[in-house]
Amino acid sequence: MLITGGAGFIGSHVVEECLAHNYEVVVVDNFSSGNIDNLSINCKVYQIDINDAHLKHVFEVEKPDIVIHLAAQASVMKSIEDPIADGEINILGTLRLLEYARIHNVKKVVLASSAAVYGNPLEIPIDEEFPLNPLSFYSLSKWSGERYAQLYESLYGLPCCILRFSNVYGPRQNPQGEAGVVSIFINQLLNHEEIVIYGGQQTRDFVYVKDVAKACFRAIESPTTGIFNISSSSETSIDDLFSMTSLLAGISIEPYKYPLRQGEIQNSVLGNEKATNELGWQNIHSLHDGLRETILSYHK
Ligand SMILES: NC(=O)c1ccc[n+]([C@@H]2O[C@H](COP(=O)([O-])OP(=O)(O)OC[C@H]3O[C@@H](n4cnc5c(N)ncnc54)[C@H](O)[C@@H]3O)[C@@H](O)[C@H]2O)c1
């Protein structure tokens, strides 16, 4: 099995999940945001870019029967600053992987996509049939990857599962830059830093990274293909998230409040019934339990 982006936040949990089920795991990662320390010694690692000509050699040598594609330029801000670099990684890189997967008769491709493809939802919860409206080059490049995968499936019979993740949080999430709000809050609380909340009543759908890793595993085990929301299906406001995190960390800091930033989505929650019914996946961790585990991981 080949996992791209395996040294990243989500990828490293997917690697662990697959190793725990005795899969032989090969990781391709250029370590642009991933970290070698996230990886177990029980997997083989190629430090290369997915657009590197050497990727062809990896397929020839390793002959993977399954590909889980998580490597990506995952920042909305960077995609606006440099749409070409974003497209090269998220569109061209994905296309390259699909083409090698086709040539080498891969049995299943699992592709990481994002709730960002839906844009600003007109109604919630959002199901997989909801009209797409990418509002950044990142969401557009993720959608392009989805469309390439769907065409590879319909033209060549390459079985693909596309997983649209909501807001993923958990251990190993990088708190730098444009990271998930959970890791930002935990870091600020533990370092007793100033905390700023823009808005606070806007809601998001937080899904724990270990549940996401299990969804990737279900997607490779199940014969089903298609598009699936991977989410908690529950809505939490940023204010409530902050209170919960602060309570669990046992640290109380009064955050500075500013108005909601322009362009920010008000409410987002993804329905996960399709993944539950067709992939046999279940979102196990409550936000409370996931946050507790995440905070504990900072003390290890
Ligand atoms: N974190 C979230 O909340 C979230 C939500 C929706 C979708 N996703 C998607 O999930 C996937 C994983 O995201 P993450 O949060 O773990 O991000 P991450 O940045 O931690 O992981 C991405 C990994 O890919 C590697 N990588 C990046 N560009 C590469 C390239 N050109 N060649 C080889 N390796 C490369 C990085 O080094 C890193 O290890 C991405 O596809 C992202 O778009 C994440």
PDB file of N, CA and C in Angstrom, residues 211-280:
ATOM      1  N   ASP A 211     -10.687   9.051  13.923  1.00  0.00           N
ATOM      2  CA  ASP A 211     -11.888   8.629  13.191  1.00  0.00           C
ATOM      3  C   ASP A 211     -11.685   8.806  11.685  1.00  0.00           C
ATOM      4  N   VAL A 212     -10.965   9.861  11.313  1.00  0.00           N
ATOM      5  CA  VAL A 212     -10.668  10.087   9.890  1.00  0.00           C
ATOM      6  C   VAL A 212      -9.774   8.960   9.361  1.00  0.00           C
ATOM      7  N   ALA A 213      -8.791   8.561  10.171  1.00  0.00           N
ATOM      8  CA  ALA A 213      -7.896   7.464   9.762  1.00  0.00           C
ATOM      9  C   ALA A 213      -8.693   6.174   9.571  1.00  0.00           C
ATOM     10  N   LYS A 214      -9.668   5.951  10.441  1.00  0.00           N
ATOM     11  CA  LYS A 214     -10.511   4.747  10.312  1.00  0.00           C
ATOM     12  C   LYS A 214     -11.380   4.826   9.057  1.00  0.00           C
ATOM     13  N   ALA A 215     -11.794   6.044   8.704  1.00  0.00           N
ATOM     14  CA  ALA A 215     -12.595   6.214   7.474  1.00  0.00           C
ATOM     15  C   ALA A 215     -11.749   5.847   6.254  1.00  0.00           C
ATOM     16  N   CYS A 216     -10.468   6.253   6.257  1.00  0.00           N
ATOM     17  CA  CYS A 216      -9.581   5.897   5.134  1.00  0.00           C
ATOM     18  C   CYS A 216      -9.430   4.387   5.076  1.00  0.00           C
ATOM     19  N   PHE A 217      -9.319   3.774   6.248  1.00  0.00           N
ATOM     20  CA  PHE A 217      -9.177   2.313   6.300  1.00  0.00           C
ATOM     21  C   PHE A 217     -10.445   1.627   5.778  1.00  0.00           C
ATOM     22  N   ARG A 218     -11.610   2.099   6.195  1.00  0.00           N
ATOM     23  CA  ARG A 218     -12.886   1.531   5.709  1.00  0.00           C
ATOM     24  C   ARG A 218     -12.979   1.678   4.189  1.00  0.00           C
ATOM     25  N   ALA A 219     -12.484   2.817   3.688  1.00  0.00           N
ATOM     26  CA  ALA A 219     -12.566   3.066   2.241  1.00  0.00           C
ATOM     27  C   ALA A 219     -11.715   2.067   1.449  1.00  0.00           C
ATOM     28  N   ILE A 220     -10.605   1.603   2.033  1.00  0.00           N
ATOM     29  CA  ILE A 220      -9.802   0.612   1.285  1.00  0.00           C
ATOM     30  C   ILE A 220     -10.367  -0.800   1.461  1.00  0.00           C
ATOM     31  N   GLU A 221     -10.995  -1.043   2.580  1.00  0.00           N
ATOM     32  CA  GLU A 221     -11.533  -2.396   2.833  1.00  0.00           C
ATOM     33  C   GLU A 221     -12.860  -2.632   2.105  1.00  0.00           C
ATOM     34  N   SER A 222     -13.612  -1.555   1.935  1.00  0.00           N
ATOM     35  CA  SER A 222     -14.945  -1.697   1.347  1.00  0.00           C
ATOM     36  C   SER A 222     -14.864  -1.711  -0.189  1.00  0.00           C
ATOM     37  N   PRO A 223     -15.708  -2.514  -0.840  1.00  0.00           N
ATOM     38  CA  PRO A 223     -15.703  -2.516  -2.313  1.00  0.00           C
ATOM     39  C   PRO A 223     -16.366  -1.270  -2.906  1.00  0.00           C
ATOM     40  N   THR A 224     -17.018  -0.482  -2.049  1.00  0.00           N
ATOM     41  CA  THR A 224     -17.774   0.691  -2.515  1.00  0.00           C
ATOM     42  C   THR A 224     -16.851   1.792  -3.026  1.00  0.00           C
ATOM     43  N   THR A 225     -17.320   2.516  -4.031  1.00  0.00           N
ATOM     44  CA  THR A 225     -16.587   3.700  -4.487  1.00  0.00           C
ATOM     45  C   THR A 225     -17.544   4.894  -4.437  1.00  0.00           C
ATOM     46  N   GLY A 226     -17.027   6.086  -4.681  1.00  0.00           N
ATOM     47  CA  GLY A 226     -17.892   7.275  -4.684  1.00  0.00           C
ATOM     48  C   GLY A 226     -17.365   8.364  -3.773  1.00  0.00           C
ATOM     49  N   ILE A 227     -18.247   9.316  -3.495  1.00  0.00           N
ATOM     50  CA  ILE A 227     -17.862  10.481  -2.680  1.00  0.00           C
ATOM     51  C   ILE A 227     -18.519  10.386  -1.308  1.00  0.00           C
ATOM     52  N   PHE A 228     -17.742  10.644  -0.258  1.00  0.00           N
ATOM     53  CA  PHE A 228     -18.275  10.515   1.109  1.00  0.00           C
ATOM     54  C   PHE A 228     -17.809  11.676   1.980  1.00  0.00           C
ATOM     55  N   ASN A 229     -18.766  12.273   2.682  1.00  0.00           N
ATOM     56  CA  ASN A 229     -18.398  13.239   3.721  1.00  0.00           C
ATOM     57  C   ASN A 229     -17.861  12.465   4.923  1.00  0.00           C
ATOM     58  N   ILE A 230     -16.744  12.933   5.452  1.00  0.00           N
ATOM     59  CA  ILE A 230     -16.212  12.331   6.687  1.00  0.00           C
ATOM     60  C   ILE A 230     -16.215  13.444   7.729  1.00  0.00           C
ATOM     61  N   SER A 231     -17.137  13.322   8.662  1.00  0.00           N
ATOM     62  CA  SER A 231     -17.412  14.436   9.574  1.00  0.00           C
ATOM     63  C   SER A 231     -18.023  13.889  10.860  1.00  0.00           C
ATOM     64  N   SER A 232     -18.251  14.782  11.806  1.00  0.00           N
ATOM     65  CA  SER A 232     -18.913  14.357  13.044  1.00  0.00           C
ATOM     66  C   SER A 232     -20.425  14.529  12.925  1.00  0.00           C
ATOM     67  N   SER A 233     -20.862  15.292  11.915  1.00  0.00           N
ATOM     68  CA  SER A 233     -22.281  15.623  11.733  1.00  0.00           C
ATOM     69  C   SER A 233     -22.824  16.438  12.898  1.00  0.00           C
ATOM     70  N   SER A 234     -21.960  17.062  13.678  1.00  0.00           N
ATOM     71  CA  SER A 234     -22.497  17.951  14.714  1.00  0.00           C
ATOM     72  C   SER A 234     -21.800  19.309  14.659  1.00  0.00           C
ATOM     73  N   GLU A 235     -22.563  20.288  15.052  1.00  0.00           N
ATOM     74  CA  GLU A 235     -22.137  21.679  14.923  1.00  0.00           C
ATOM     75  C   GLU A 235     -21.633  22.205  16.251  1.00  0.00           C
ATOM     76  N   THR A 236     -20.478  22.852  16.244  1.00  0.00           N
ATOM     77  CA  THR A 236     -19.966  23.449  17.484  1.00  0.00           C
ATOM     78  C   THR A 236     -19.531  24.869  17.187  1.00  0.00           C
ATOM     79  N   SER A 237     -19.932  25.799  18.020  1.00  0.00           N
ATOM     80  CA  SER A 237     -19.489  27.179  17.790  1.00  0.00           C
ATOM     81  C   SER A 237     -18.048  27.321  18.289  1.00  0.00           C
ATOM     82  N   ILE A 238     -17.357  28.309  17.748  1.00  0.00           N
ATOM     83  CA  ILE A 238     -15.958  28.540  18.136  1.00  0.00           C
ATOM     84  C   ILE A 238     -15.900  28.944  19.615  1.00  0.00           C
ATOM     85  N   ASP A 239     -16.882  29.703  20.065  1.00  0.00           N
ATOM     86  CA  ASP A 239     -16.931  30.070  21.490  1.00  0.00           C
ATOM     87  C   ASP A 239     -17.046  28.824  22.372  1.00  0.00           C
ATOM     88  N   ASP A 240     -17.937  27.906  21.994  1.00  0.00           N
ATOM     89  CA  ASP A 240     -18.102  26.666  22.788  1.00  0.00           C
ATOM     90  C   ASP A 240     -16.839  25.816  22.727  1.00  0.00           C
ATOM     91  N   LEU A 241     -16.228  25.769  21.541  1.00  0.00           N
ATOM     92  CA  LEU A 241     -14.986  24.994  21.403  1.00  0.00           C
ATOM     93  C   LEU A 241     -13.925  25.549  22.347  1.00  0.00           C
ATOM     94  N   PHE A 242     -13.824  26.878  22.381  1.00  0.00           N
ATOM     95  CA  PHE A 242     -12.819  27.491  23.240  1.00  0.00           C
ATOM     96  C   PHE A 242     -13.098  27.175  24.714  1.00  0.00           C
ATOM     97  N   SER A 243     -14.358  27.312  25.128  1.00  0.00           N
ATOM     98  CA  SER A 243     -14.692  27.042  26.543  1.00  0.00           C
ATOM     99  C   SER A 243     -14.352  25.598  26.902  1.00  0.00           C
ATOM    100  N   MET A 244     -14.707  24.683  26.009  1.00  0.00           N
ATOM    101  CA  MET A 244     -14.464  23.261  26.273  1.00  0.00           C
ATOM    102  C   MET A 244     -12.961  22.971  26.372  1.00  0.00           C
ATOM    103  N   THR A 245     -12.185  23.551  25.445  1.00  0.00           N
ATOM    104  CA  THR A 245     -10.735  23.317  25.409  1.00  0.00           C
ATOM    105  C   THR A 245     -10.092  23.883  26.674  1.00  0.00           C
ATOM    106  N   SER A 246     -10.539  25.075  27.029  1.00  0.00           N
ATOM    107  CA  SER A 246      -9.966  25.739  28.186  1.00  0.00           C
ATOM    108  C   SER A 246     -10.273  24.951  29.469  1.00  0.00           C
ATOM    109  N   LEU A 247     -11.513  24.437  29.560  1.00  0.00           N
ATOM    110  CA  LEU A 247     -11.925  23.648  30.724  1.00  0.00           C
ATOM    111  C   LEU A 247     -11.104  22.356  30.819  1.00  0.00           C
ATOM    112  N   LEU A 248     -10.952  21.677  29.677  1.00  0.00           N
ATOM    113  CA  LEU A 248     -10.218  20.405  29.676  1.00  0.00           C
ATOM    114  C   LEU A 248      -8.722  20.614  29.938  1.00  0.00           C
ATOM    115  N   ALA A 249      -8.196  21.746  29.489  1.00  0.00           N
ATOM    116  CA  ALA A 249      -6.769  22.031  29.715  1.00  0.00           C
ATOM    117  C   ALA A 249      -6.551  22.538  31.140  1.00  0.00           C
ATOM    118  N   GLY A 250      -7.647  22.954  31.780  1.00  0.00           N
ATOM    119  CA  GLY A 250      -7.536  23.466  33.158  1.00  0.00           C
ATOM    120  C   GLY A 250      -6.870  24.827  33.192  1.00  0.00           C
ATOM    121  N   ILE A 251      -7.005  25.591  32.103  1.00  0.00           N
ATOM    122  CA  ILE A 251      -6.381  26.921  32.038  1.00  0.00           C
ATOM    123  C   ILE A 251      -7.434  27.933  31.615  1.00  0.00           C
ATOM    124  N   SER A 252      -7.526  29.003  32.372  1.00  0.00           N
ATOM    125  CA  SER A 252      -8.563  29.981  32.058  1.00  0.00           C
ATOM    126  C   SER A 252      -7.927  31.290  31.585  1.00  0.00           C
ATOM    127  N   ILE A 253      -8.219  31.654  30.331  1.00  0.00           N
ATOM    128  CA  ILE A 253      -7.747  32.936  29.778  1.00  0.00           C
ATOM    129  C   ILE A 253      -8.950  33.585  29.110  1.00  0.00           C
ATOM    130  N   GLU A 254      -9.150  34.867  29.363  1.00  0.00           N
ATOM    131  CA  GLU A 254     -10.277  35.568  28.709  1.00  0.00           C
ATOM    132  C   GLU A 254      -9.841  35.968  27.301  1.00  0.00           C
ATOM    133  N   PRO A 255     -10.501  35.441  26.258  1.00  0.00           N
ATOM    134  CA  PRO A 255     -10.060  35.799  24.902  1.00  0.00           C
ATOM    135  C   PRO A 255     -10.509  37.201  24.495  1.00  0.00           C
ATOM    136  N   TYR A 256      -9.719  37.865  23.640  1.00  0.00           N
ATOM    137  CA  TYR A 256     -10.141  39.129  23.046  1.00  0.00           C
ATOM    138  C   TYR A 256     -11.115  38.808  21.931  1.00  0.00           C
ATOM    139  N   LYS A 257     -12.213  39.572  21.855  1.00  0.00           N
ATOM    140  CA  LYS A 257     -13.212  39.285  20.821  1.00  0.00           C
ATOM    141  C   LYS A 257     -13.230  40.400  19.773  1.00  0.00           C
ATOM    142  N   TYR A 258     -13.199  39.983  18.492  1.00  0.00           N
ATOM    143  CA  TYR A 258     -13.306  40.917  17.363  1.00  0.00           C
ATOM    144  C   TYR A 258     -14.430  40.442  16.448  1.00  0.00           C
ATOM    145  N   PRO A 259     -14.943  41.329  15.574  1.00  0.00           N
ATOM    146  CA  PRO A 259     -16.019  40.891  14.669  1.00  0.00           C
ATOM    147  C   PRO A 259     -15.534  39.798  13.715  1.00  0.00           C
ATOM    148  N   LEU A 260     -16.486  39.012  13.237  1.00  0.00           N
ATOM    149  CA  LEU A 260     -16.195  37.937  12.288  1.00  0.00           C
ATOM    150  C   LEU A 260     -15.495  38.527  11.065  1.00  0.00           C
ATOM    151  N   ARG A 261     -14.435  37.832  10.585  1.00  0.00           N
ATOM    152  CA  ARG A 261     -13.715  38.356   9.424  1.00  0.00           C
ATOM    153  C   ARG A 261     -14.543  38.199   8.155  1.00  0.00           C
ATOM    154  N   GLN A 262     -14.339  39.173   7.262  1.00  0.00           N
ATOM    155  CA  GLN A 262     -15.100  39.167   6.004  1.00  0.00           C
ATOM    156  C   GLN A 262     -14.836  37.879   5.223  1.00  0.00           C
ATOM    157  N   GLY A 263     -15.875  37.338   4.665  1.00  0.00           N
ATOM    158  CA  GLY A 263     -15.701  36.156   3.814  1.00  0.00           C
ATOM    159  C   GLY A 263     -15.728  34.860   4.595  1.00  0.00           C
ATOM    160  N   GLU A 264     -15.699  34.953   5.926  1.00  0.00           N
ATOM    161  CA  GLU A 264     -15.680  33.707   6.704  1.00  0.00           C
ATOM    162  C   GLU A 264     -17.067  33.050   6.710  1.00  0.00           C
ATOM    163  N   ILE A 265     -17.075  31.747   6.540  1.00  0.00           N
ATOM    164  CA  ILE A 265     -18.336  30.995   6.508  1.00  0.00           C
ATOM    165  C   ILE A 265     -18.984  31.026   7.890  1.00  0.00           C
ATOM    166  N   GLN A 266     -20.320  31.235   7.929  1.00  0.00           N
ATOM    167  CA  GLN A 266     -21.010  31.338   9.220  1.00  0.00           C
ATOM    168  C   GLN A 266     -21.194  29.955   9.866  1.00  0.00           C
ATOM    169  N   ASN A 267     -21.876  29.071   9.166  1.00  0.00           N
ATOM    170  CA  ASN A 267     -22.159  27.759   9.771  1.00  0.00           C
ATOM    171  C   ASN A 267     -21.796  26.641   8.799  1.00  0.00           C
ATOM    172  N   SER A 268     -21.186  25.600   9.340  1.00  0.00           N
ATOM    173  CA  SER A 268     -20.853  24.460   8.481  1.00  0.00           C
ATOM    174  C   SER A 268     -20.991  23.159   9.255  1.00  0.00           C
ATOM    175  N   VAL A 269     -21.749  22.254   8.689  1.00  0.00           N
ATOM    176  CA  VAL A 269     -21.821  20.895   9.236  1.00  0.00           C
ATOM    177  C   VAL A 269     -22.145  19.939   8.090  1.00  0.00           C
ATOM    178  N   LEU A 270     -21.387  18.837   8.035  1.00  0.00           N
ATOM    179  CA  LEU A 270     -21.553  17.877   6.934  1.00  0.00           C
ATOM    180  C   LEU A 270     -22.287  16.635   7.420  1.00  0.00           C
ATOM    181  N   GLY A 271     -23.294  16.211   6.677  1.00  0.00           N
ATOM    182  CA  GLY A 271     -23.972  14.956   7.012  1.00  0.00           C
ATOM    183  C   GLY A 271     -23.053  13.772   6.682  1.00  0.00           C
ATOM    184  N   ASN A 272     -22.961  12.815   7.610  1.00  0.00           N
ATOM    185  CA  ASN A 272     -22.057  11.672   7.357  1.00  0.00           C
ATOM    186  C   ASN A 272     -22.812  10.350   7.172  1.00  0.00           C
ATOM    187  N   GLU A 273     -24.129  10.424   6.924  1.00  0.00           N
ATOM    188  CA  GLU A 273     -24.932   9.185   6.835  1.00  0.00           C
ATOM    189  C   GLU A 273     -24.449   8.271   5.722  1.00  0.00           C
ATOM    190  N   LYS A 274     -24.023   8.861   4.598  1.00  0.00           N
ATOM    191  CA  LYS A 274     -23.627   8.021   3.454  1.00  0.00           C
ATOM    192  C   LYS A 274     -22.400   7.165   3.835  1.00  0.00           C
ATOM    193  N   ALA A 275     -21.428   7.790   4.500  1.00  0.00           N
ATOM    194  CA  ALA A 275     -20.235   7.031   4.908  1.00  0.00           C
ATOM    195  C   ALA A 275     -20.609   5.953   5.923  1.00  0.00           C
ATOM    196  N   THR A 276     -21.556   6.278   6.797  1.00  0.00           N
ATOM    197  CA  THR A 276     -21.994   5.310   7.804  1.00  0.00           C
ATOM    198  C   THR A 276     -22.689   4.129   7.121  1.00  0.00           C
ATOM    199  N   ASN A 277     -23.603   4.448   6.208  1.00  0.00           N
ATOM    200  CA  ASN A 277     -24.390   3.375   5.576  1.00  0.00           C
ATOM    201  C   ASN A 277     -23.601   2.576   4.550  1.00  0.00           C
ATOM    202  N   GLU A 278     -22.779   3.255   3.746  1.00  0.00           N
ATOM    203  CA  GLU A 278     -22.140   2.547   2.625  1.00  0.00           C
ATOM    204  C   GLU A 278     -20.720   2.080   2.898  1.00  0.00           C
ATOM    205  N   LEU A 279     -19.998   2.788   3.787  1.00  0.00           N
ATOM    206  CA  LEU A 279     -18.622   2.349   4.083  1.00  0.00           C
ATOM    207  C   LEU A 279     -18.570   1.567   5.394  1.00  0.00           C
ATOM    208  N   GLY A 280     -19.661   1.621   6.142  1.00  0.00           N
ATOM    209  CA  GLY A 280     -19.671   0.951   7.438  1.00  0.00           C
ATOM    210  C   GLY A 280     -18.758   1.662   8.428  1.00  0.00           C
TER     211      GLY A 280
END
